[in-house]
Tab-separated table of C-alpha atoms in Angstrom:
chain	number	residue	atom	x	y	z
H	140	UNK	CA	0.000	0.000	0.000
H	141	UNK	CA	1.335	3.415	-0.978
H	142	UNK	CA	2.309	5.868	1.751
H	143	UNK	CA	1.096	9.456	1.706
H	144	UNK	CA	3.573	12.226	0.897
H	145	UNK	CA	3.076	15.989	1.163
H	146	UNK	CA	4.639	18.394	-1.313
H	147	UNK	CA	4.456	22.024	-0.165
H	148	UNK	CA	5.293	24.954	-2.412
H	149	UNK	CA	5.819	28.365	-0.809
H	150	UNK	CA	5.596	31.524	-2.884
H	151	UNK	CA	7.771	34.580	-3.113
H	152	UNK	CA	5.809	36.751	-0.696
H	153	UNK	CA	6.190	34.061	1.965
H	154	UNK	CA	9.929	33.812	1.390
H	155	UNK	CA	10.264	37.599	1.478
H	156	UNK	CA	8.808	37.953	4.992
H	157	UNK	CA	11.076	36.468	7.650
H	158	UNK	CA	8.335	36.195	10.292
H	159	UNK	CA	5.859	34.507	7.958
H	160	UNK	CA	8.530	32.166	6.628
H	161	UNK	CA	9.496	31.067	10.129
H	162	UNK	CA	5.887	30.269	11.025
H	163	UNK	CA	5.341	28.324	7.793
H	164	UNK	CA	8.526	26.320	8.265
H	165	UNK	CA	7.502	25.536	11.828
H	166	UNK	CA	4.197	24.120	10.562
H	167	UNK	CA	5.922	22.297	7.709
H	168	UNK	CA	8.402	20.680	10.081
H	169	UNK	CA	5.514	19.198	12.048
H	170	UNK	CA	3.843	17.485	9.074
H	171	UNK	CA	3.965	13.760	9.737
H	172	UNK	CA	5.256	11.328	7.166
H	173	UNK	CA	7.489	12.009	4.155
H	174	UNK	CA	7.406	15.517	2.752
H	175	UNK	CA	9.077	17.764	0.188
H	176	UNK	CA	9.370	21.558	0.160
H	177	UNK	CA	9.651	23.646	-3.018
H	178	UNK	CA	10.384	27.366	-2.938
H	179	UNK	CA	10.977	30.309	-5.220
H	180	UNK	CA	13.117	33.299	-4.440
H	181	UNK	CA	10.680	36.159	-4.149
H	182	UNK	CA	12.152	39.563	-4.763
H	183	UNK	CA	15.404	38.592	-3.069
H	184	UNK	CA	17.036	37.921	-6.442
H	185	UNK	CA	15.917	41.323	-7.724
H	186	UNK	CA	17.184	43.090	-4.591
H	187	UNK	CA	20.514	41.290	-4.873
H	188	UNK	CA	20.752	42.212	-8.568
H	189	UNK	CA	20.367	45.894	-7.745
H	190	UNK	CA	23.037	45.694	-5.038
H	191	UNK	CA	25.411	44.121	-7.556
H	192	UNK	CA	24.645	46.785	-10.154
H	193	UNK	CA	22.666	44.427	-12.412
H	194	UNK	CA	19.300	45.807	-13.442
H	195	UNK	CA	16.592	43.092	-13.285
H	196	UNK	CA	14.761	42.597	-16.581
H	197	UNK	CA	11.113	41.591	-16.408
H	198	UNK	CA	8.506	41.050	-19.139
H	199	UNK	CA	4.897	40.644	-18.005
H	200	UNK	CA	6.126	39.746	-14.534
H	201	UNK	CA	8.564	37.100	-15.776
H	202	UNK	CA	12.295	37.403	-15.260
H	203	UNK	CA	14.618	37.545	-18.246
H	204	UNK	CA	17.492	35.339	-17.097
H	205	UNK	CA	20.559	36.415	-19.055
H	206	UNK	CA	24.038	35.211	-18.153
H	207	UNK	CA	24.597	37.768	-15.389
H	208	UNK	CA	21.087	37.376	-13.994
H	209	UNK	CA	21.560	33.606	-13.878
H	210	UNK	CA	24.527	34.064	-11.546
H	211	UNK	CA	22.363	36.177	-9.246
H	212	UNK	CA	19.485	33.674	-9.335
H	213	UNK	CA	21.885	30.848	-8.475
H	214	UNK	CA	23.260	32.821	-5.533
H	215	UNK	CA	19.814	33.899	-4.305
H	216	UNK	CA	17.735	30.755	-4.857
H	217	UNK	CA	20.324	28.018	-4.494
H	218	UNK	CA	22.369	29.734	-1.797
H	219	UNK	CA	20.865	32.508	0.292
H	220	UNK	CA	17.240	31.334	0.338
H	221	UNK	CA	17.683	27.562	0.097
H	222	UNK	CA	20.392	27.197	2.712
H	223	UNK	CA	18.646	29.658	5.020
H	224	UNK	CA	15.493	27.526	4.867
H	225	UNK	CA	17.463	24.322	5.438
H	226	UNK	CA	19.189	25.822	8.484
H	227	UNK	CA	15.857	26.907	9.975
H	228	UNK	CA	14.319	23.483	9.401
H	229	UNK	CA	17.297	21.802	11.048
H	230	UNK	CA	16.763	24.021	14.100
H	231	UNK	CA	13.144	22.812	14.146
H	232	UNK	CA	14.133	19.144	14.170
H	233	UNK	CA	13.449	18.529	10.474
H	234	UNK	CA	16.411	16.857	8.759
H	235	UNK	CA	16.288	18.892	5.544
H	236	UNK	CA	18.518	18.594	2.496
H	237	UNK	CA	18.767	21.573	0.147
H	238	UNK	CA	18.672	20.683	-3.540
H	239	UNK	CA	18.581	22.028	-7.071
H	240	UNK	CA	17.525	19.888	-9.987
H	241	UNK	CA	21.216	19.397	-10.789
H	242	UNK	CA	21.964	17.646	-7.505
H	243	UNK	CA	22.079	13.879	-8.115
H	244	UNK	CA	20.653	14.736	-11.573
H	245	UNK	CA	17.160	14.523	-10.067
H	246	UNK	CA	15.575	17.059	-12.439
H	247	UNK	CA	17.355	17.328	-15.792
H	248	UNK	CA	15.847	19.979	-18.025
H	249	UNK	CA	16.364	21.830	-21.295
H	250	UNK	CA	16.694	25.503	-22.139
H	251	UNK	CA	13.404	26.920	-23.347
H	252	UNK	CA	13.321	27.608	-27.070
H	253	UNK	CA	13.192	31.301	-27.921
H	254	UNK	CA	9.829	32.545	-29.153
H	255	UNK	CA	8.815	36.162	-29.520
H	256	UNK	CA	10.609	36.745	-26.219
H	257	UNK	CA	13.932	35.149	-25.330
H	258	UNK	CA	13.768	34.490	-21.597
H	259	UNK	CA	17.386	33.356	-21.538
H	260	UNK	CA	18.510	30.622	-19.171
H	261	UNK	CA	15.015	29.401	-18.334
H	262	UNK	CA	14.415	25.676	-18.032
H	263	UNK	CA	11.564	23.363	-18.895
H	264	UNK	CA	11.559	19.686	-17.979
H	265	UNK	CA	9.748	16.469	-18.822
H	266	UNK	CA	8.064	14.850	-15.829
H	267	UNK	CA	9.164	11.387	-16.940
H	268	UNK	CA	12.806	12.529	-16.678
H	269	UNK	CA	12.567	13.239	-12.930
H	270	UNK	CA	14.604	10.621	-11.081
H	271	UNK	CA	11.989	9.592	-8.545
H	272	UNK	CA	13.992	6.501	-7.519
H	273	UNK	CA	16.885	8.729	-6.409
H	274	UNK	CA	14.461	11.064	-4.678
H	275	UNK	CA	12.769	8.146	-2.938
H	276	UNK	CA	16.200	6.957	-1.787
H	277	UNK	CA	16.716	10.292	-0.005
H	278	UNK	CA	13.242	10.232	1.515
H	279	UNK	CA	13.697	6.645	2.706
H	280	UNK	CA	16.872	7.879	4.400
H	281	UNK	CA	14.617	10.123	6.528
H	282	UNK	CA	15.720	13.272	4.726
H	283	UNK	CA	13.350	16.066	3.714
H	284	UNK	CA	14.244	17.428	0.249
H	285	UNK	CA	14.041	21.206	-0.119
H	286	UNK	CA	14.088	22.207	-3.782
H	287	UNK	CA	14.765	25.706	-5.035
H	288	UNK	CA	13.570	26.783	-8.472
H	289	UNK	CA	16.680	25.705	-10.382
H	290	UNK	CA	17.256	22.810	-12.782
H	291	UNK	CA	20.126	22.110	-15.207
H	292	UNK	CA	20.632	21.415	-18.913
H	293	UNK	CA	23.106	18.515	-18.498
H	294	UNK	CA	25.607	20.608	-20.457
H	295	UNK	CA	27.015	22.486	-17.474
H	296	UNK	CA	24.477	25.296	-17.143
H	297	UNK	CA	21.887	25.887	-14.450
H	298	UNK	CA	18.404	26.983	-15.517
H	299	UNK	CA	15.864	29.207	-13.787
H	300	UNK	CA	12.643	27.174	-13.542
H	301	UNK	CA	9.124	28.085	-12.456
H	302	UNK	CA	8.634	26.867	-8.872
H	303	UNK	CA	4.900	26.138	-9.327
H	304	UNK	CA	5.727	23.909	-12.303
H	305	UNK	CA	8.505	22.240	-10.338
H	306	UNK	CA	6.170	21.427	-7.441
H	307	UNK	CA	3.495	20.057	-9.769
H	308	UNK	CA	6.032	17.938	-11.651
H	309	UNK	CA	7.470	16.479	-8.463
H	310	UNK	CA	3.999	15.636	-7.137
H	311	UNK	CA	3.032	13.886	-10.383
H	312	UNK	CA	6.287	11.930	-10.567
H	313	UNK	CA	6.123	10.880	-6.906
H	314	UNK	CA	2.684	9.376	-7.527
H	315	UNK	CA	4.564	6.311	-8.797
H	316	UNK	CA	5.591	5.530	-5.232
H	317	UNK	CA	3.222	7.497	-2.953
H	318	UNK	CA	-0.217	9.031	-2.566
H	319	UNK	CA	0.792	12.688	-3.077
H	320	UNK	CA	-0.853	15.792	-1.666
H	321	UNK	CA	0.285	19.066	-3.227
H	322	UNK	CA	-0.210	22.255	-1.217
H	323	UNK	CA	0.393	25.668	-2.786
H	324	UNK	CA	0.911	28.225	-0.009
H	325	UNK	CA	0.820	31.962	-0.602
H	326	UNK	CA	-0.451	35.155	0.993
H	327	UNK	CA	-4.168	34.706	0.152
H	328	UNK	CA	-6.756	32.412	1.753
H	329	UNK	CA	-6.949	30.413	-1.476
H	330	UNK	CA	-8.634	31.129	-4.802
H	331	UNK	CA	-10.791	34.220	-4.332
H	332	UNK	CA	-13.594	35.734	-6.437
H	333	UNK	CA	-12.342	39.106	-5.198
H	334	UNK	CA	-8.602	39.179	-4.528
H	335	UNK	CA	-9.119	41.838	-1.855
H	336	UNK	CA	-11.887	40.035	0.050
H	337	UNK	CA	-11.061	36.824	1.935
H	338	UNK	CA	-14.797	36.190	2.392
H	339	UNK	CA	-15.039	35.349	-1.336
H	340	UNK	CA	-12.938	32.185	-0.941
H	341	UNK	CA	-13.867	29.401	-3.356
H	342	UNK	CA	-13.672	26.277	-1.202
H	343	UNK	CA	-13.912	23.828	-4.103
H	344	UNK	CA	-12.946	24.569	-7.703
H	345	UNK	CA	-13.377	22.367	-10.748
H	346	UNK	CA	-11.775	22.913	-14.130
H	347	UNK	CA	-14.889	24.176	-15.945
H	348	UNK	CA	-15.497	26.787	-13.238
H	349	UNK	CA	-11.833	27.784	-13.409
H	350	UNK	CA	-12.033	28.263	-17.191
H	351	UNK	CA	-15.136	30.437	-16.798
H	352	UNK	CA	-13.487	32.580	-14.121
H	353	UNK	CA	-10.410	32.951	-16.330
H	354	UNK	CA	-12.520	33.907	-19.360
H	355	UNK	CA	-14.337	36.509	-17.241
H	356	UNK	CA	-11.024	38.005	-16.077
H	357	UNK	CA	-11.717	37.170	-12.426
H	358	UNK	CA	-8.699	34.880	-12.263
H	359	UNK	CA	-5.719	36.479	-13.975
H	360	UNK	CA	-1.999	37.250	-13.852
H	361	UNK	CA	0.096	35.032	-11.562
H	362	UNK	CA	-2.817	32.809	-10.495
H	363	UNK	CA	-3.226	31.398	-14.012
H	364	UNK	CA	0.097	29.491	-14.227
H	365	UNK	CA	-0.342	28.396	-10.601
H	366	UNK	CA	-3.776	26.927	-11.311
H	367	UNK	CA	-2.742	25.480	-14.678
H	368	UNK	CA	0.007	23.564	-12.880
H	369	UNK	CA	-2.349	22.629	-10.058
H	370	UNK	CA	-4.951	21.160	-12.411
H	371	UNK	CA	-2.238	19.309	-14.337
H	372	UNK	CA	-1.303	17.613	-11.063
H	373	UNK	CA	-4.921	16.939	-10.113
H	374	UNK	CA	-5.501	15.272	-13.501
H	375	UNK	CA	-2.712	12.823	-12.629
H	376	UNK	CA	-4.348	11.801	-9.364
H	377	UNK	CA	-2.693	14.316	-7.036
H	378	UNK	CA	-4.806	15.906	-4.308
H	379	UNK	CA	-4.270	19.661	-4.636
H	380	UNK	CA	-5.011	22.382	-2.078
H	381	UNK	CA	-4.340	26.108	-2.431
H	382	UNK	CA	-4.293	27.953	0.862
H	383	UNK	CA	-2.910	30.731	3.047
H	384	UNK	CA	0.665	30.115	4.106
H	385	UNK	CA	-0.139	30.566	7.786
H	386	UNK	CA	-2.907	27.953	7.680
H	387	UNK	CA	-0.831	25.038	6.477
H	388	UNK	CA	-2.164	22.714	9.186
H	389	UNK	CA	-5.793	23.881	8.904
H	390	UNK	CA	-8.442	22.449	6.574
H	391	UNK	CA	-9.214	25.852	5.031
H	392	UNK	CA	-8.299	26.823	1.478
H	393	UNK	CA	-9.379	25.856	-2.022
H	394	UNK	CA	-9.504	22.166	-2.942
H	395	UNK	CA	-9.395	21.316	-6.639
H	396	UNK	CA	-12.233	19.004	-7.606
């Protein structure tokens, strides 16, 4: 019988706030059974870029990762944020191991082909290429993997990769060995009809309703890729919940139906 596993993805606004991050990590550390944490870098990479005299380049909210920006992203995501999270989890009694997709070749990827916009060193990956056996080996060793949003091209270059996509891909691939639950944590109560009113929380959301809300412009911007990835995971048998970061252990939030 398959064991349950929890994959938690924390968003940039959670990572950016030290107090919120500490509370979320405390709750995460207390989740029973095997678990995996996935995180982005928030605006830390942008702040570090400015300090180093490198102007961040964004198009429609997405980072253009040129050669210099890649160095900053590696320092911020793979170093400053990832190792800071690992150290906090260790202090909380959670034996965490910080990882990128390059470590143990767990998530090989490929550089995204240039379209109208060249996003630079941005990586996409195939779910079937994720080395779940190697990942399971770490988990069976009572380690808690903590992935930052970096993969690699197997040619010596790291690649900036969307953290929501990474979390969804890991949840789908781990379904070979476990019953996965994927939890997206951010600063809102869940999926809201009005982004400024927590009382408009949608407690259960199916794909047809999501499409209608997207067509009506109610769901837009950064929530679209998050929900696209969430529904991709749900379609592969993953239980998906989207909820407020400070309510990780509570039943509130939006469950995808």
